[in-house]
XYZ file of C-alpha atoms in Angstrom:
677
model
C 90.569 207.829 64.464
C 90.871 204.934 62.018
C 94.715 204.555 62.317
C 94.039 204.334 65.886
C 91.642 200.578 65.072
C 94.689 199.613 62.816
C 97.163 199.878 65.575
C 94.581 197.940 68.303
C 94.059 195.452 65.578
C 97.511 194.672 64.937
C 98.619 194.128 68.909
C 95.413 191.740 68.977
C 96.604 189.501 66.517
C 100.126 190.335 67.890
C 98.653 189.105 71.543
C 97.312 186.043 69.971
C 99.903 184.535 67.875
C 102.220 184.555 71.690
C 99.439 182.838 73.465
C 98.938 180.477 70.584
C 102.317 179.050 70.367
C 103.704 178.881 73.789
C 102.879 175.945 75.941
C 102.153 176.927 80.052
C 104.465 173.796 81.475
C 107.429 174.322 79.714
C 106.982 177.945 79.715
C 107.395 177.461 83.403
C 109.886 174.887 83.204
C 113.536 176.364 83.741
C 115.908 173.067 83.551
C 115.880 169.344 82.744
C 113.801 166.988 84.812
C 115.734 163.825 84.864
C 113.364 160.537 84.755
C 112.593 158.592 88.144
C 113.431 155.055 88.922
C 110.170 153.456 90.740
C 111.555 151.498 94.132
C 111.360 147.689 93.683
C 110.742 144.601 95.615
C 113.129 141.616 96.040
C 113.981 139.674 93.051
C 114.768 135.702 94.015
C 115.671 133.430 91.230
C 114.983 130.085 91.452
C 115.153 126.591 89.072
C 110.983 126.986 88.954
C 110.775 130.285 89.016
C 113.458 131.466 86.158
C 110.355 131.604 83.211
C 108.586 134.191 84.892
C 109.482 138.154 84.083
C 111.288 140.951 86.092
C 109.943 143.805 84.919
C 111.012 147.938 86.045
C 108.918 151.209 85.476
C 110.142 154.798 85.720
C 108.623 158.349 85.093
C 109.594 160.272 81.637
C 112.271 162.442 81.181
C 111.097 165.703 80.696
C 113.689 167.977 78.844
C 111.619 171.308 78.415
C 110.165 170.833 75.149
C 109.154 168.222 72.480
C 111.468 165.304 71.700
C 112.345 161.602 70.923
C 113.774 159.928 74.258
C 114.797 156.395 74.889
C 115.406 154.633 78.135
C 118.650 152.521 79.211
C 118.206 150.265 82.258
C 121.416 149.870 84.690
C 122.526 147.563 87.326
C 125.919 147.868 89.928
C 126.886 145.093 92.237
C 129.152 146.465 94.793
C 130.939 150.013 95.294
C 134.137 148.535 92.498
C 131.332 146.353 90.290
C 130.885 147.503 86.871
C 128.011 149.221 84.973
C 126.075 146.662 83.301
C 123.021 146.749 81.111
C 119.909 145.473 81.073
C 118.344 146.493 78.043
C 116.813 149.649 76.293
C 113.158 150.453 76.615
C 110.893 153.554 74.518
C 108.848 153.456 76.923
C 108.406 153.575 80.617
C 109.264 150.001 81.825
C 111.311 146.931 80.888
C 110.636 143.365 81.080
C 113.561 141.394 81.484
C 112.540 137.289 81.089
C 114.378 136.438 85.301
C 116.975 133.805 83.496
C 118.208 136.545 81.554
C 118.092 139.241 84.716
C 120.277 136.620 86.585
C 122.847 135.693 83.955
C 123.021 139.491 83.359
C 123.699 140.277 87.563
C 126.090 137.441 87.472
C 128.309 139.015 84.439
C 128.264 142.104 87.207
C 130.077 140.401 89.521
C 127.218 139.854 91.900
C 127.662 136.039 93.822
C 125.735 132.578 92.374
C 123.439 131.548 94.866
C 123.487 134.058 98.097
C 121.335 136.605 98.593
C 122.817 140.198 98.330
C 122.041 143.960 97.123
C 122.551 145.503 93.816
C 121.875 148.898 93.012
C 119.747 150.525 89.307
C 119.620 153.078 87.457
C 118.239 154.134 83.961
C 119.811 156.547 81.607
C 117.844 158.425 79.306
C 119.157 159.551 76.190
C 118.311 162.779 73.740
C 119.409 165.186 71.626
C 123.141 163.236 71.433
C 122.936 163.706 75.365
C 122.010 161.501 78.767
C 120.519 161.772 81.802
C 120.312 159.417 84.770
C 117.635 158.531 86.934
C 118.228 158.478 91.258
C 119.380 154.584 92.457
C 117.329 152.835 94.065
C 118.559 149.372 95.891
C 117.393 146.169 95.163
C 117.722 142.490 97.443
C 118.303 139.588 95.103
C 118.308 136.006 95.362
C 120.399 134.453 92.588
C 120.448 131.216 90.936
C 123.660 129.733 89.764
C 124.965 127.222 88.117
C 123.710 123.818 90.412
C 126.948 122.726 92.359
C 125.908 118.624 93.030
C 127.533 116.765 96.162
C 131.343 115.475 95.478
C 132.504 112.398 98.034
C 135.579 113.465 99.902
C 138.028 110.764 101.352
C 136.943 108.107 98.370
C 139.213 107.592 95.742
C 138.454 105.791 92.505
C 139.234 102.052 92.645
C 139.838 102.116 96.633
C 139.546 98.908 98.295
C 136.709 97.632 101.145
C 137.463 93.661 102.803
C 134.712 93.165 104.843
C 134.774 90.285 107.650
C 132.018 88.346 109.424
C 135.012 88.962 112.543
C 134.441 92.835 112.656
C 131.076 92.737 111.106
C 130.299 95.378 114.067
C 132.550 97.826 113.085
C 131.509 100.874 110.823
C 132.189 102.631 107.524
C 132.001 105.871 107.298
C 131.313 107.892 103.659
C 131.457 111.825 103.201
C 130.908 113.891 100.823
C 130.498 118.444 99.811
C 127.127 119.606 100.068
C 125.046 120.691 96.733
C 124.348 123.629 96.181
C 120.845 124.296 95.131
C 118.630 126.797 95.143
C 119.252 129.315 98.310
C 117.544 128.727 101.359
C 116.697 124.489 100.065
C 116.562 122.010 102.509
C 118.844 119.434 101.084
C 118.220 115.681 101.806
C 120.710 113.130 100.303
C 120.247 108.988 99.521
C 123.597 107.444 98.350
C 123.230 104.512 96.559
C 124.876 101.269 95.267
C 125.046 99.302 92.338
C 126.371 96.092 90.982
C 129.138 96.113 87.582
C 128.999 99.685 86.713
C 128.259 99.532 82.620
C 130.846 102.529 82.506
C 133.897 104.114 84.123
C 134.408 106.729 87.073
C 132.221 109.553 86.514
C 129.480 107.765 85.079
C 125.801 109.029 85.698
C 124.274 105.499 83.677
C 122.414 104.646 86.568
C 120.528 101.346 86.205
C 116.658 100.008 87.927
C 118.523 98.034 90.292
C 120.920 100.667 91.949
C 120.833 100.175 96.060
C 119.779 103.167 98.218
C 122.325 102.708 101.571
C 121.256 105.573 103.201
C 119.163 108.529 103.245
C 119.802 111.689 105.424
C 119.946 115.436 105.646
C 123.740 115.300 106.629
C 126.950 115.095 104.274
C 127.867 112.513 105.840
C 126.663 108.819 107.352
C 128.213 105.802 109.032
C 127.014 101.958 108.818
C 128.578 98.546 110.647
C 130.019 96.514 108.146
C 127.513 93.845 108.422
C 124.601 96.543 106.959
C 127.136 96.758 103.590
C 127.877 93.772 103.148
C 123.976 92.837 103.702
C 122.648 96.173 100.932
C 126.204 95.023 98.249
C 124.772 91.823 98.221
C 121.455 92.830 97.674
C 122.376 94.627 94.806
C 123.521 91.869 92.867
C 127.046 91.594 94.278
C 127.966 87.547 94.784
C 129.123 86.638 98.635
C 132.530 85.781 99.422
C 133.879 87.742 96.403
C 135.657 90.788 95.268
C 132.828 92.951 92.978
C 133.576 96.177 91.385
C 130.466 98.901 92.828
C 129.861 102.324 92.079
C 128.806 103.983 94.044
C 126.788 108.176 93.691
C 124.756 110.287 95.495
C 121.433 112.616 94.744
C 120.551 115.448 96.329
C 116.940 116.262 96.450
C 114.746 119.775 97.405
C 111.403 120.939 97.115
C 113.043 122.841 93.712
C 114.388 119.396 92.279
C 112.648 116.628 93.681
C 114.179 114.323 90.604
C 117.816 115.203 92.363
C 120.923 116.082 91.024
C 123.022 113.596 90.707
C 126.850 113.122 91.657
C 129.405 111.532 89.507
C 129.655 108.192 90.347
C 133.121 106.617 92.152
C 133.918 103.412 91.542
C 134.824 100.749 94.400
C 136.105 97.265 95.332
C 134.498 95.307 97.785
C 135.306 92.097 99.021
C 131.730 90.621 100.914
C 131.666 87.755 103.228
C 129.539 84.759 103.118
C 127.282 84.265 106.324
C 125.182 81.114 106.139
C 122.035 81.181 109.060
C 119.575 78.895 109.477
C 116.579 79.285 107.374
C 114.120 79.421 110.708
C 114.308 78.957 114.140
C 112.625 76.290 115.936
C 111.282 76.988 119.406
C 111.207 74.307 120.949
C 109.867 72.913 124.561
C 107.206 71.953 127.505
C 104.489 74.134 125.441
C 104.550 71.533 122.488
C 105.837 68.142 124.340
C 110.076 68.715 123.314
C 109.716 67.526 119.963
C 111.787 69.426 117.180
C 110.241 68.311 114.420
C 106.852 69.756 115.138
C 107.879 72.647 117.006
C 106.543 76.125 115.685
C 109.284 77.808 113.580
C 110.057 81.898 113.564
C 110.815 83.587 110.232
C 113.979 85.718 108.797
C 113.064 88.862 108.601
C 114.479 90.859 105.637
C 117.091 90.918 107.743
C 120.215 88.461 107.832
C 119.640 86.388 111.225
C 116.947 88.262 112.671
C 114.492 86.124 113.032
C 110.806 86.921 114.183
C 106.894 86.415 115.322
C 104.594 85.889 117.096
C 105.266 82.403 119.060
C 102.311 80.532 121.755
C 104.404 79.642 124.944
C 100.996 78.508 126.322
C 101.640 75.358 128.586
C 98.197 72.845 129.222
C 98.776 73.506 132.879
C 99.515 77.111 132.729
C 102.818 76.372 134.320
C 105.815 78.345 132.881
C 107.385 77.113 129.891
C 111.007 75.865 130.029
C 112.165 75.973 125.746
C 115.493 76.727 123.421
C 115.580 78.118 120.127
C 117.276 75.190 117.702
C 118.447 76.357 114.292
C 116.777 73.451 112.434
C 114.102 70.355 112.931
C 115.691 67.799 115.565
C 118.672 68.649 118.154
C 121.567 67.959 115.283
C 122.284 72.046 115.086
C 122.781 75.276 116.854
C 120.701 75.226 119.975
C 120.786 78.852 121.717
C 119.986 78.324 125.436
C 120.632 79.419 129.187
C 122.380 81.876 130.046
C 121.440 82.628 133.022
C 118.072 83.030 135.102
C 115.699 85.867 133.071
C 114.032 88.482 134.707
C 111.296 89.911 132.742
C 110.403 93.262 133.087
C 107.673 95.301 133.384
C 107.919 98.569 131.540
C 105.885 101.826 132.279
C 101.925 101.099 131.153
C 102.825 97.655 132.879
C 103.944 95.313 129.818
C 105.969 92.371 130.754
C 109.282 91.907 128.627
C 112.838 90.804 127.831
C 115.361 92.655 126.625
C 118.657 91.493 124.888
C 118.762 88.527 126.865
C 122.125 87.059 125.925
C 121.809 83.152 124.836
C 123.961 80.411 125.328
C 125.310 77.668 122.988
C 126.899 75.228 124.955
C 125.699 71.982 124.613
C 125.331 71.942 128.373
C 123.315 75.008 128.736
C 120.216 74.781 130.253
C 116.590 75.505 129.312
C 115.128 78.635 128.847
C 111.769 79.623 131.161
C 109.203 82.007 130.811
C 105.857 82.459 132.289
C 102.924 81.021 129.933
C 101.681 82.641 127.330
C 101.432 84.077 123.804
C 104.833 86.395 122.633
C 106.403 88.312 120.465
C 109.804 87.526 119.984
C 112.826 89.038 117.307
C 115.980 86.575 118.169
C 119.050 88.044 116.500
C 121.071 85.088 115.889
C 124.478 87.112 115.102
C 124.519 88.451 118.408
C 122.628 85.342 120.482
C 120.601 87.928 121.930
C 116.452 87.881 122.498
C 113.782 90.109 122.857
C 110.447 89.181 123.819
C 106.570 91.182 124.631
C 103.923 89.235 126.171
C 100.745 89.750 124.256
C 97.976 90.016 126.740
C 95.614 90.799 123.566
C 95.566 92.181 120.030
C 92.897 94.812 118.665
C 91.674 96.930 115.782
C 91.825 100.805 115.601
C 91.070 103.666 113.901
C 88.233 105.510 112.454
C 87.653 102.858 109.997
C 86.367 100.293 112.990
C 82.990 101.073 115.220
C 85.036 102.208 118.437
C 87.169 104.711 115.966
C 90.041 106.138 118.111
C 88.511 106.236 121.106
C 89.620 102.442 121.855
C 90.710 98.562 120.822
C 88.457 96.133 119.486
C 89.900 92.750 120.386
C 90.063 89.530 118.306
C 90.201 86.172 118.558
C 93.854 83.919 118.796
C 93.559 80.886 116.718
C 96.660 79.294 117.908
C 96.418 76.039 115.347
C 97.237 79.439 112.622
C 99.166 81.725 115.134
C 96.447 84.639 114.060
C 94.595 87.337 115.296
C 91.010 87.498 113.761
C 87.343 89.527 114.276
C 84.860 89.820 112.098
C 83.600 94.060 112.202
C 82.226 96.199 110.043
C 83.966 98.930 108.287
C 83.922 102.221 106.896
C 85.724 104.396 104.807
C 88.587 105.883 106.986
C 92.118 104.702 108.829
C 93.276 101.685 111.235
C 96.058 100.038 112.951
C 96.521 97.136 115.333
C 98.124 97.516 118.436
C 99.170 94.734 121.222
C 98.446 95.265 125.073
C 96.252 98.779 123.795
C 100.130 99.998 123.982
C 101.023 102.365 120.952
C 104.405 101.460 121.099
C 103.890 97.944 120.349
C 102.078 97.885 117.078
C 102.286 96.774 113.255
C 102.483 99.176 110.838
C 101.208 99.593 107.001
C 104.769 98.214 106.350
C 103.855 94.967 108.170
C 106.477 95.264 110.735
C 106.021 95.442 115.124
C 106.810 99.635 115.611
C 104.342 102.291 115.793
C 104.286 103.161 111.601
C 101.622 104.312 109.317
C 97.720 103.665 109.896
C 96.043 101.214 106.995
C 93.679 102.715 105.032
C 90.587 101.160 104.112
C 89.241 102.173 101.451
C 86.691 99.101 100.097
C 82.802 98.720 99.842
C 81.976 99.716 103.766
C 80.375 96.458 105.059
C 81.274 93.591 107.477
C 84.526 92.655 106.756
C 86.235 89.131 109.082
C 89.718 91.284 109.641
C 92.922 88.526 109.684
C 96.163 89.030 111.167
C 99.048 86.252 110.485
C 101.396 86.862 112.922
C 103.302 83.527 112.677
C 104.749 85.197 109.306
C 107.315 88.181 108.880
C 106.381 90.705 107.862
C 102.555 90.021 109.719
C 100.163 90.129 107.269
C 96.468 91.325 107.524
C 93.540 90.201 105.161
C 90.275 91.537 105.080
C 87.538 89.111 103.769
C 83.828 90.826 102.702
C 81.597 88.462 104.324
C 79.222 89.731 101.947
C 80.913 87.342 99.387
C 80.096 88.017 95.756
C 77.675 84.910 93.747
C 81.310 85.022 91.294
C 85.610 84.725 91.950
C 86.572 85.638 88.200
C 90.232 84.012 88.026
C 92.575 86.830 86.116
C 95.390 86.327 84.275
C 98.112 85.843 81.404
C 95.317 83.192 80.111
C 92.750 85.959 78.824
C 94.616 89.430 79.080
C 94.610 89.965 82.729
C 90.903 92.081 81.732
C 88.845 91.285 84.663
C 85.672 92.188 82.737
C 86.361 89.176 80.463
C 87.378 86.782 82.810
C 85.979 83.238 83.683
C 84.493 82.992 87.035
C 84.069 80.548 90.169
C 80.445 80.086 90.883
C 79.948 80.658 94.214
C 77.482 78.206 97.452
C 77.487 81.841 98.843
C 79.296 80.304 102.078
C 82.369 81.315 100.143
C 83.256 78.519 98.597
C 83.702 78.672 94.897
C 84.410 75.606 92.161
C 85.621 75.139 88.494
C 87.040 73.424 86.412
C 89.347 75.559 83.354
C 92.194 76.442 81.183
C 94.969 78.479 82.248
C 97.258 78.323 79.629
C 99.229 81.815 78.625
C 98.448 83.756 75.884
C 102.338 84.228 75.197
C 103.252 80.366 75.365
C 104.893 80.904 78.418
C 106.021 77.935 80.454
C 103.495 79.421 83.677
C 100.569 80.400 83.649
C 99.977 83.993 86.139
C 97.135 84.998 87.951
C 94.807 86.349 90.583
C 91.083 85.720 92.701
C 88.741 88.583 92.184
C 85.360 89.001 93.796
C 84.922 92.350 90.734
C 85.357 92.706 87.376
C 87.823 95.658 87.882
C 90.715 96.256 90.181
C 89.172 98.847 92.649
C 89.101 96.594 95.785
C 90.633 93.641 96.934
C 91.992 90.457 94.697
C 94.001 87.922 95.805
C 97.436 86.418 95.126
C 100.699 85.193 95.775
C 100.103 83.348 99.614
C 96.623 84.267 98.573
C 96.756 87.324 101.214
C 95.008 91.062 100.302
C 97.009 93.315 97.633
C 98.437 96.392 98.298
C 95.428 98.396 96.890
C 93.267 98.001 99.484
C 95.778 99.072 101.984
C 96.774 95.687 103.232
C 99.667 94.413 103.073
C 101.730 91.436 101.618
C 100.205 88.955 98.807
C 100.770 90.819 95.455
C 102.791 88.964 93.546
C 100.389 86.708 91.351
C 100.501 82.624 91.784
C 102.010 81.010 88.990
C 101.170 77.713 87.793
C 102.380 74.847 84.842
C 100.373 75.736 82.076
C 97.435 72.954 82.060
C 93.982 72.206 82.809
C 92.907 72.779 86.357
C 90.437 71.687 88.977
C 89.961 75.101 90.869
C 88.348 74.831 94.567
C 88.876 78.271 97.196
C 86.971 78.886 99.858
C 87.294 82.463 100.456
C 86.212 82.438 103.675
C 89.272 80.330 105.102
C 91.628 81.725 102.732
C 92.995 78.633 100.783
C 92.369 77.094 97.342
C 93.497 74.044 95.680
C 94.581 73.825 92.121
C 94.002 70.176 90.529
C 95.943 69.683 87.365
C 93.115 66.893 84.362
C 95.282 65.508 82.412
C 92.398 62.742 81.568
C 88.992 62.975 81.604
C 87.332 59.739 81.365
C 84.110 58.068 81.283
C 84.360 54.721 83.127
C 81.210 52.322 83.897
C 79.351 49.199 83.446
C 80.071 49.786 79.205
C 83.336 48.517 80.463
C 83.099 46.989 83.491
C 84.031 49.398 85.122
C 87.289 48.529 83.967
C 89.719 51.880 82.680
C 88.111 55.095 80.915
C 86.782 56.048 77.658
C 89.056 59.335 77.396
C 87.672 62.399 76.140
C 88.786 65.171 73.749
C 89.343 68.331 75.186
C 87.402 70.875 72.428
C 89.694 74.351 72.929
C 87.455 76.130 70.995
C 84.086 76.267 72.833
C 86.351 74.980 75.960
C 83.874 71.321 76.172
C 85.147 67.434 76.986
C 83.622 65.316 73.370
C 84.278 61.913 74.125
C 82.165 60.674 70.675
C 80.292 57.194 69.049
C 80.484 55.256 72.639
C 78.664 52.090 72.938
C 76.028 52.650 76.101
C 74.090 49.711 77.784
C 70.575 50.831 78.823
C 70.159 51.253 82.843
C 71.609 48.983 84.410
C 74.371 50.363 86.897
C 75.580 53.129 84.371
C 78.157 55.365 84.017
C 80.112 58.691 85.922
C 82.981 60.606 84.604
C 86.373 61.065 86.315
C 89.464 62.822 86.299
C 92.779 61.496 85.910
C 92.064 58.037 86.185
C 91.030 57.862 89.954
C 88.514 58.351 92.471
C 89.595 61.718 93.892
C 87.484 64.254 91.559
C 84.305 62.905 89.799
C 81.146 64.039 88.633
C 77.968 62.723 88.598
C 73.928 62.914 89.502
C 71.681 64.678 87.632
C 73.433 64.958 83.585
C 71.696 69.084 83.879
C 73.468 69.825 86.976
C 76.554 67.702 87.515
C 78.334 67.693 91.208
C 81.714 66.654 92.674
C 79.908 65.668 95.561
C 79.876 62.099 94.891
C 76.563 62.275 93.032
C 75.224 58.960 92.310
C 75.939 57.163 88.523
C 74.689 57.870 85.296
C 72.142 55.640 82.603
C 70.688 56.043 79.264
C 66.896 55.025 78.695
C 68.246 52.498 75.355
C 71.120 50.373 74.481
C 73.538 52.949 71.857
C 76.109 54.521 70.438
C 75.972 58.150 71.801
C 77.658 61.412 71.271
C 78.553 63.016 74.490
C 79.748 66.626 75.502
C 80.979 67.782 78.530
C 80.595 71.595 79.369
C 82.202 71.897 82.462
C 83.124 75.606 82.045
C 79.751 77.103 83.833
C 77.345 75.723 86.421
C 75.770 73.759 86.233
C 77.868 71.500 85.604
C 76.386 69.770 82.098
C 76.815 65.751 80.388
C 74.808 66.315 76.912
C 73.811 63.272 75.513
C 72.909 62.286 71.786
C 72.000 58.784 70.380
C 73.444 58.479 67.094
């Protein structure tokens, strides 16, 4: 019995040992299980996505027992392609930078900048042997080197002889397309510049390069005339041969800065054509007097003239007229080549299209129904186009009527402008002729259905003026809630609105004052603008005194420039006019010198006052006044504590004696301090 117990115990221990040493799974596994590479979605490599990563993942190799396993990812392009390694990992995934991934793909023989398929598998290494995973197929978009556009059919040093005799013949240019990201929509711009700083292939592009064309095609044509004007605009002299450099830029969403081509230097001989600065519209609407006839300005295209012309006759009869190249009859006069037959378009507008003008001295007068016309004359082709203007209106979400209809404007024949006073709110607006979208003034000031203007000023009542006697047409917005001061911001004080001197207003848009407009850097001219505010957030007025583009209006963005000097300034903001009167002398004149000549004040630049010391003045009598520049066009008189420029009365002192006088005209009220010594 004792032996039997020992035998049972031995059997139990043996069974326990077997149970503790066996892994149930390995006990069941009879062969190696290869790793399984998981499927992967499309991989897109673009210029902007190269900083991203690509990750492949797989299930573990199961060799049937415990051991160390390492993995390596391989890829292959095409049936005959070589297997390339994308990297190793000890874990169950591999993360690769897209830029590195792209380089490896291309090293496998895959095409650049294309969509293609590539196969991948994982190799598992253990105990001096290896096992491959399943193979997966992945769609890939690769990114190769960017390929710039390149001119074709254009040689270095090629000559172009432009001529006014062949101005309407086309010049054509073409190029090989750029290769950017796959599937990119590419836009090309061709540029030209004068005086290239380097040789062929230079990429040292100066700021003054002129854009010839912008297109999605790989070729363009333009007339010799258009090419000639652009080359001259780039700085080339007229009537001479010049070296001109051409280059191309290719743009896409991924490469908004553009990929630039190598440049090509060509030799261009431009031609010089003299066009009148203006055309004068002389006729029965103004008494057949060339010197006083309304004029048409040249547009930004040489030889093209455009503006609104008032051809209204006093009795309403048809207007007879001619276009004259100068304000007399001694130049080129453009008249009748046959009867003008106006047509009516689908919207009922009276139009004349490309009527051929006659330059013969015996040519008859042009005849149109009395009225206001938008006229465009092509002096090169000797043709003109016209539209009869029945009304001008403003429309848009910024206006009281919204986009549902025009608010009509009033015509001012003297100014050849249209105006309206109305409330404006934040939004967009536009100007239409004859309630017609075909005939509108866009935000570039041109007569076309261009972009909308944006009103972002303080909401309120504004006087809106459309100047149709200039080109491009100028838009002015004048806030009728006139501010107390109009500030003069410029190079005399560092262009800081918050510290600019101000002209005090009278509440009706009239501002006046005296100040030194002296450039701080010692330049000959001082530049400035008028600003109703002490910041740059709303309207400011410069150049031709038109609202600047920071408010969405056209024109007048340039500064007012005057010789550095002391000035009397008067501004009529309601009428958009101003005068600057240089002050070379401030003098006192009166009974003390029998009103003969001036006792001169001295300017104190430190505090901006004018000083006259130790002047003997008699008591009472005819007194004295202050005048400027030795004349009576501008003078100060009245109450010494509140002097006026409006023909004020003479000033007096109660006691005879020697006096010191200090004139302060920096701000209103103007004051003369009179101190007896």
